[in-house]
Amino acid sequence: MTVRAGPALAARAGAAAPPAARPPLAHGLKYADSPPDTNYGHEGKFMRSRDFSSWIWGDALSLLEHAERLHRQLLRAGPADAPHWEPPVDVIETPAAVMVYVALPGVPADTLVVAFDPGGITVSGLRPMPCAANARIHRFEIPYGRFRRRIPLPLHALEPESSELVDGCLVLTLNKMREAP
C-alpha cells in the first residue's frame, strides 16, 4: 500500500513543496521537472529500452550476415573471365523513349560491350584494378574485375538510338516504335 503525505506534512518533513499549478502544455509536451513516462510498451507508447536494444542488435547482426554473404560471393572461386559484380542501373521511360543509365565510373569505354537481343540488353566489361599487385590495400569497397548486367526490356517495341559514356554513366537511349495504323 502506498501512502502519500499531503503538502503540509511534506513541508514539515523537510521536503520541498510541490510546484505551483502550471498551465497545460501542448499535446505530448512536458515540463522538464515532470516525472518520466513509464508507460512503455502499452498501445502506441514507447518500447522498453532493452526491447529497443534487441531490435537494433538484431538489425545489426542481419546486416553483418548480409555483408558476409556479399563478401563470400565477391571472393568465390571461378573462371578468370567470369563476371564478379553487377553495376547499378536506372531505367527511365518518357512518352517517346526509354533511357537506360548504367553506373560505370572508372570503366574505360574500350572495355564495354553492349549486346541487344529480343529479350533485353546485356552490358559487360572490365574495371581494372587501379593499383599494383604488391600494393597494401587499406579499404576495398569499389568492385573491380569483370562485370555483366542483364536488363530485360521489350526490344521488339524499342529501337536503339544512341549510346554514350557521360560522367561515368553509360547512357543508352531507345526510341519507342510507333504502331502501324
Short mmCIF file of C-alpha atoms in Angstrom, two decimals:
data_model
loop_
_atom_site.label_atom_id
_atom_site.label_comp_id
_atom_site.label_asym_id
_atom_site.label_seq_id
_atom_site.Cartn_x
_atom_site.Cartn_y
_atom_site.Cartn_z
CA MET A 1 0.00 0.00 0.00
CA THR A 2 1.31 3.44 -0.88
CA VAL A 3 0.68 6.37 1.45
CA ARG A 4 1.25 9.87 0.18
CA ALA A 5 1.76 12.75 2.57
CA GLY A 6 -0.13 15.97 1.95
CA PRO A 7 1.73 19.26 1.28
CA ALA A 8 1.69 20.37 4.91
CA LEU A 9 3.18 17.08 6.18
CA ALA A 10 5.78 17.04 3.40
CA ALA A 11 6.84 20.62 4.27
CA ARG A 12 7.26 19.66 7.93
CA ALA A 13 9.34 16.64 6.96
CA GLY A 14 11.78 18.90 5.08
CA ALA A 15 10.61 18.05 1.56
CA ALA A 16 10.06 20.77 -0.97
CA ALA A 17 6.51 21.88 -1.56
CA PRO A 18 5.01 20.80 -4.89
CA PRO A 19 5.33 23.36 -7.67
CA ALA A 20 2.50 25.80 -8.16
CA ALA A 21 -0.12 24.86 -10.72
CA ARG A 22 1.17 25.48 -14.24
CA PRO A 23 -0.75 25.94 -17.46
CA PRO A 24 -1.06 22.76 -19.53
CA LEU A 25 1.35 22.32 -22.44
CA ALA A 26 0.54 21.28 -25.99
CA HIS A 27 -0.20 17.57 -26.58
CA GLY A 28 2.84 15.40 -25.90
CA LEU A 29 4.99 18.11 -24.28
CA LYS A 30 6.08 18.03 -20.64
CA TYR A 31 7.81 20.35 -18.23
CA ALA A 32 11.49 19.49 -17.62
CA ASP A 33 10.88 18.57 -13.97
CA SER A 34 7.90 16.30 -14.78
CA PRO A 35 8.33 12.64 -13.88
CA PRO A 36 9.30 10.45 -16.83
CA ASP A 37 6.64 8.48 -18.69
CA THR A 38 6.93 4.89 -17.51
CA ASN A 39 4.04 3.59 -19.57
CA TYR A 40 6.32 1.79 -22.05
CA GLY A 41 5.01 -0.99 -24.22
CA HIS A 42 1.29 -0.12 -23.99
CA GLU A 43 -0.72 0.60 -27.13
CA GLY A 44 1.18 3.27 -29.02
CA LYS A 45 3.67 4.04 -26.28
CA PHE A 46 7.44 3.62 -26.44
CA MET A 47 9.34 0.32 -26.44
CA ARG A 48 11.22 -0.72 -23.34
CA SER A 49 14.89 0.15 -23.67
CA ARG A 50 16.00 -3.49 -23.71
CA ASP A 51 13.41 -4.27 -26.45
CA PHE A 52 14.85 -1.39 -28.48
CA SER A 53 18.41 -2.65 -27.92
CA SER A 54 17.42 -6.16 -29.01
CA TRP A 55 15.80 -4.75 -32.13
CA ILE A 56 18.87 -2.65 -33.02
CA TRP A 57 21.27 -5.55 -32.39
CA GLY A 58 19.06 -7.88 -34.43
CA ASP A 59 19.18 -5.48 -37.38
CA ALA A 60 22.94 -5.02 -37.00
CA LEU A 61 23.53 -8.79 -36.99
CA SER A 62 21.30 -9.20 -40.02
CA LEU A 63 23.30 -6.56 -41.90
CA LEU A 64 26.58 -8.23 -40.91
CA GLU A 65 25.34 -11.58 -42.22
CA HIS A 66 24.33 -9.92 -45.49
CA ALA A 67 27.77 -8.29 -45.78
CA GLU A 68 29.47 -11.64 -45.17
CA ARG A 69 27.36 -13.27 -47.91
CA LEU A 70 28.33 -10.50 -50.35
CA HIS A 71 31.98 -10.86 -49.34
CA ARG A 72 31.88 -14.63 -49.99
CA GLN A 73 30.27 -14.01 -53.39
CA LEU A 74 32.96 -11.48 -54.27
CA LEU A 75 35.79 -13.85 -53.36
CA ARG A 76 34.27 -17.04 -54.76
CA ALA A 77 36.49 -19.12 -56.97
CA GLY A 78 35.63 -19.36 -60.64
CA PRO A 79 36.97 -18.92 -64.13
CA ALA A 80 39.07 -15.79 -64.66
CA ASP A 81 36.65 -14.48 -67.29
CA ALA A 82 33.51 -14.97 -65.13
CA PRO A 83 31.77 -11.72 -64.10
CA HIS A 84 32.29 -10.75 -60.45
CA TRP A 85 29.87 -7.87 -59.99
CA GLU A 86 26.82 -6.10 -61.45
CA PRO A 87 26.68 -2.31 -61.94
CA PRO A 88 23.59 -0.43 -60.72
CA VAL A 89 21.07 0.54 -63.39
CA ASP A 90 18.26 3.11 -63.74
CA VAL A 91 15.61 2.72 -66.44
CA ILE A 92 13.57 5.85 -67.17
CA GLU A 93 10.65 5.99 -69.58
CA THR A 94 9.31 9.10 -71.33
CA PRO A 95 6.41 9.22 -73.81
CA ALA A 96 8.86 8.93 -76.72
CA ALA A 97 11.81 6.88 -75.40
CA VAL A 98 13.36 4.69 -72.74
CA MET A 99 16.70 5.73 -71.26
CA VAL A 100 18.94 3.21 -69.51
CA TYR A 101 21.64 4.58 -67.19
CA VAL A 102 24.37 2.15 -66.12
CA ALA A 103 26.75 3.46 -63.41
CA LEU A 104 30.28 2.60 -64.57
CA PRO A 105 32.76 5.07 -63.03
CA GLY A 106 36.35 4.08 -63.74
CA VAL A 107 35.43 1.73 -66.59
CA PRO A 108 37.26 2.57 -69.83
CA ALA A 109 34.97 2.87 -72.87
CA ASP A 110 37.08 0.41 -74.86
CA THR A 111 36.30 -2.40 -72.39
CA LEU A 112 32.50 -2.03 -72.67
CA VAL A 113 30.35 -4.42 -74.68
CA VAL A 114 26.64 -3.70 -75.19
CA ALA A 115 24.61 -6.56 -76.68
CA PHE A 116 21.00 -6.25 -77.82
CA ASP A 117 18.75 -9.29 -78.11
CA PRO A 118 14.94 -9.64 -78.30
CA GLY A 119 14.61 -10.04 -74.51
CA GLY A 120 16.77 -7.10 -73.44
CA ILE A 121 20.22 -5.61 -73.20
CA THR A 122 23.41 -7.06 -71.72
CA VAL A 123 26.20 -4.69 -70.67
CA SER A 124 29.56 -6.26 -69.84
CA GLY A 125 33.15 -5.16 -69.45
CA LEU A 126 36.08 -4.80 -67.10
CA ARG A 127 37.00 -2.29 -64.41
CA PRO A 128 40.77 -2.65 -63.95
CA MET A 129 42.35 -2.60 -60.50
CA PRO A 130 43.99 0.83 -60.07
CA CYS A 131 46.98 -0.34 -58.01
CA ALA A 132 49.94 -2.63 -58.40
CA ALA A 133 49.72 -6.24 -57.26
CA ASN A 134 52.13 -5.66 -54.36
CA ALA A 135 50.26 -2.59 -53.00
CA ARG A 136 48.83 -2.59 -49.48
CA ILE A 137 45.03 -2.10 -49.55
CA HIS A 138 43.54 -0.17 -46.64
CA ARG A 139 39.93 -0.16 -47.83
CA PHE A 140 38.32 -2.19 -50.61
CA GLU A 141 34.76 -1.07 -51.37
CA ILE A 142 34.66 -0.44 -55.12
CA PRO A 143 34.15 -3.62 -57.16
CA TYR A 144 36.84 -4.39 -59.75
CA GLY A 145 37.21 -7.01 -62.41
CA ARG A 146 34.76 -8.35 -64.94
CA PHE A 147 31.09 -7.39 -64.73
CA ARG A 148 27.88 -8.21 -66.55
CA ARG A 149 24.39 -6.76 -66.18
CA ARG A 150 21.32 -8.02 -67.99
CA ILE A 151 18.46 -5.53 -68.34
CA PRO A 152 15.23 -7.16 -69.53
CA LEU A 153 13.35 -4.88 -71.93
CA PRO A 154 10.83 -5.49 -74.71
CA LEU A 155 13.20 -4.66 -77.57
CA HIS A 156 10.59 -5.68 -80.14
CA ALA A 157 8.92 -2.32 -79.29
CA LEU A 158 12.14 -0.28 -78.89
CA GLU A 159 14.72 0.92 -81.38
CA PRO A 160 18.28 1.76 -80.20
CA GLU A 161 19.10 5.40 -80.95
CA SER A 162 22.34 6.23 -79.17
CA SER A 163 24.82 5.17 -76.51
CA GLU A 164 27.34 7.40 -74.80
CA LEU A 165 29.58 7.33 -71.74
CA VAL A 166 28.94 10.54 -69.78
CA ASP A 167 30.37 11.31 -66.32
CA GLY A 168 30.92 7.65 -65.50
CA CYS A 169 27.47 6.53 -66.70
CA LEU A 170 26.67 4.62 -69.85
CA VAL A 171 23.51 6.21 -71.24
CA LEU A 172 21.52 4.13 -73.72
CA THR A 173 18.59 5.80 -75.47
CA LEU A 174 15.93 3.58 -77.03
CA ASN A 175 13.12 5.16 -79.05
CA LYS A 176 9.66 3.69 -78.80
CA MET A 177 8.49 2.30 -82.12
CA ARG A 178 5.20 3.60 -83.40
CA GLU A 179 2.49 1.09 -84.02
CA ALA A 180 1.36 0.67 -87.61
CA PRO A 181 -2.14 2.06 -88.20
#
